[in-house]
PDB file of C-alpha atoms in Angstrom:
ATOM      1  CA  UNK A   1       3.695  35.116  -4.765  1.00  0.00           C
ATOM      2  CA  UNK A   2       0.996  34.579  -2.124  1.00  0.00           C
ATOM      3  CA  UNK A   3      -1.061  31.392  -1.828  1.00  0.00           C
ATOM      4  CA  UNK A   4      -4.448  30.911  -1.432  1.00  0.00           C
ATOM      5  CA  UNK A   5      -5.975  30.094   1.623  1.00  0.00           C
ATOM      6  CA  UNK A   6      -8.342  27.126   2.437  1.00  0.00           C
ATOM      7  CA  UNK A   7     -10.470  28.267   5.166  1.00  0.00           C
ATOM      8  CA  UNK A   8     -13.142  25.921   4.880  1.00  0.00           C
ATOM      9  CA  UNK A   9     -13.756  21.943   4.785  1.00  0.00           C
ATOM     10  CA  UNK A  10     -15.510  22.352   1.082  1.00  0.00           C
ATOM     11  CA  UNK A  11     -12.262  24.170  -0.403  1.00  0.00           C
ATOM     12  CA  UNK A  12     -10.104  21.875   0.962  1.00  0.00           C
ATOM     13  CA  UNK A  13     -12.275  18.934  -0.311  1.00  0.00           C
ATOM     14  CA  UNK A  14     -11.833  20.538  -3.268  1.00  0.00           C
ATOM     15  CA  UNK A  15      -8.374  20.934  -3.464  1.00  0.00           C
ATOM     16  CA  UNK A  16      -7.925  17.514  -2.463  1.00  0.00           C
ATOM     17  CA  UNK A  17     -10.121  16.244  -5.001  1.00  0.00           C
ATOM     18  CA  UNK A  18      -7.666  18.431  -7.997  1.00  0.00           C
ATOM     19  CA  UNK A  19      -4.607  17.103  -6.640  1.00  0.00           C
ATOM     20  CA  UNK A  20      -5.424  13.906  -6.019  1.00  0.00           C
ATOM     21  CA  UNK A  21      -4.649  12.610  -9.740  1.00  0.00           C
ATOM     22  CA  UNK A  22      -1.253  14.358  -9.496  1.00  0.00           C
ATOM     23  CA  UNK A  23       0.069  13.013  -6.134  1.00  0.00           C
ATOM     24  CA  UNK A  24       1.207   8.840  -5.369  1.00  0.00           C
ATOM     25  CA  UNK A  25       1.560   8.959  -1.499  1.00  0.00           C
ATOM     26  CA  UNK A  26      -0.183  11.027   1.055  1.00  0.00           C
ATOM     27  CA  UNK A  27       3.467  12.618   2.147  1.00  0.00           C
ATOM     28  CA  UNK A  28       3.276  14.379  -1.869  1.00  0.00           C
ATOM     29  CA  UNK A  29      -0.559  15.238  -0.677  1.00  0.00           C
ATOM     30  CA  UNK A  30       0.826  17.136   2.134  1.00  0.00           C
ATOM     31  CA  UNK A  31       3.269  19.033   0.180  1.00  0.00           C
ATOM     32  CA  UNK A  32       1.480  19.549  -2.468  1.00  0.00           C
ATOM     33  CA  UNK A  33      -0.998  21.464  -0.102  1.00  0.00           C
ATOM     34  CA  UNK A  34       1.938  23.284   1.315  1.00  0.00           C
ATOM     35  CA  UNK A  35       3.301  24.353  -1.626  1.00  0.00           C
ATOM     36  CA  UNK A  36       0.244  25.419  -3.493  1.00  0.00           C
ATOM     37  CA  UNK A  37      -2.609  26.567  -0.566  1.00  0.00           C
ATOM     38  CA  UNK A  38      -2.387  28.064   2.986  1.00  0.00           C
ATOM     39  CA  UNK A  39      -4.104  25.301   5.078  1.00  0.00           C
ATOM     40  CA  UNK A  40      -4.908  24.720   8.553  1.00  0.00           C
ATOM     41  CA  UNK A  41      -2.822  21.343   9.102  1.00  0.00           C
ATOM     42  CA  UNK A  42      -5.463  20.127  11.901  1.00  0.00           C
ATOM     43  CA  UNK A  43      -8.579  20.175   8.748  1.00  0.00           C
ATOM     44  CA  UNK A  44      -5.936  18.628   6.378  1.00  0.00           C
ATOM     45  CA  UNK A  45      -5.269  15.330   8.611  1.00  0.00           C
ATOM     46  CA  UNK A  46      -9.434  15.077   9.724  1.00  0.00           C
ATOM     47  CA  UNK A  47      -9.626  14.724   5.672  1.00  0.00           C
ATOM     48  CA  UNK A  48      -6.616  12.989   4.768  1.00  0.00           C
ATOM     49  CA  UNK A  49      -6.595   9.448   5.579  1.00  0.00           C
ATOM     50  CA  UNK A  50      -4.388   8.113   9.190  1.00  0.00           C
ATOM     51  CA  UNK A  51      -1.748   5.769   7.728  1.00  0.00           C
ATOM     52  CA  UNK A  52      -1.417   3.271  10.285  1.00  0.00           C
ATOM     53  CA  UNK A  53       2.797   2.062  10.689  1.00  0.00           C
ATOM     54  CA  UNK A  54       3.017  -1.649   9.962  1.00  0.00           C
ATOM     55  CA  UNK A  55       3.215  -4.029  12.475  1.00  0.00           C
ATOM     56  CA  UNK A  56       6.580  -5.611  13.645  1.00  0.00           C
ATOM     57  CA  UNK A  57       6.264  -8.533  15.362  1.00  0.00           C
ATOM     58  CA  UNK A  58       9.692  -9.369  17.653  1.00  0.00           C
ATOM     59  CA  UNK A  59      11.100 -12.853  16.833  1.00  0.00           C
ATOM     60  CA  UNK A  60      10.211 -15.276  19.237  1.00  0.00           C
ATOM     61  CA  UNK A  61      12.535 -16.509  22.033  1.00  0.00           C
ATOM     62  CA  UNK A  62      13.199 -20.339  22.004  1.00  0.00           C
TER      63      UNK A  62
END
């Protein structure tokens, strides 16, 4: 069965906005997308939100 491609920023918004409800985590967003739609990756992550890793600080050394 063939997916449907999202070759433009509004289609993509759109998809985003139907799957958003469905999805807990950005990871299911991004295979959700991959399962469902043919998507450029690179328009995905300018829409998607950049999860930032959280910080670590080292111990300190006495």
């Amino acid at each position: 069965m063939a997916r449907p491609k999202l070759v433009s920023a509004a289609l993509l918004a759109q998809a985003l906005d139907g799957l958003r409800p469905q999805v807990r985590s950005s990871a299911e967003m991004w295979r959700a997308l991959t399962d469902h739609y043919v998507v450029d990756l690179d328009d995905v992550a300018a829409l998607l939100p950049a999860i930032e890793p959280e910080t670590q600080w080292l111990p300190t050394r006495d």
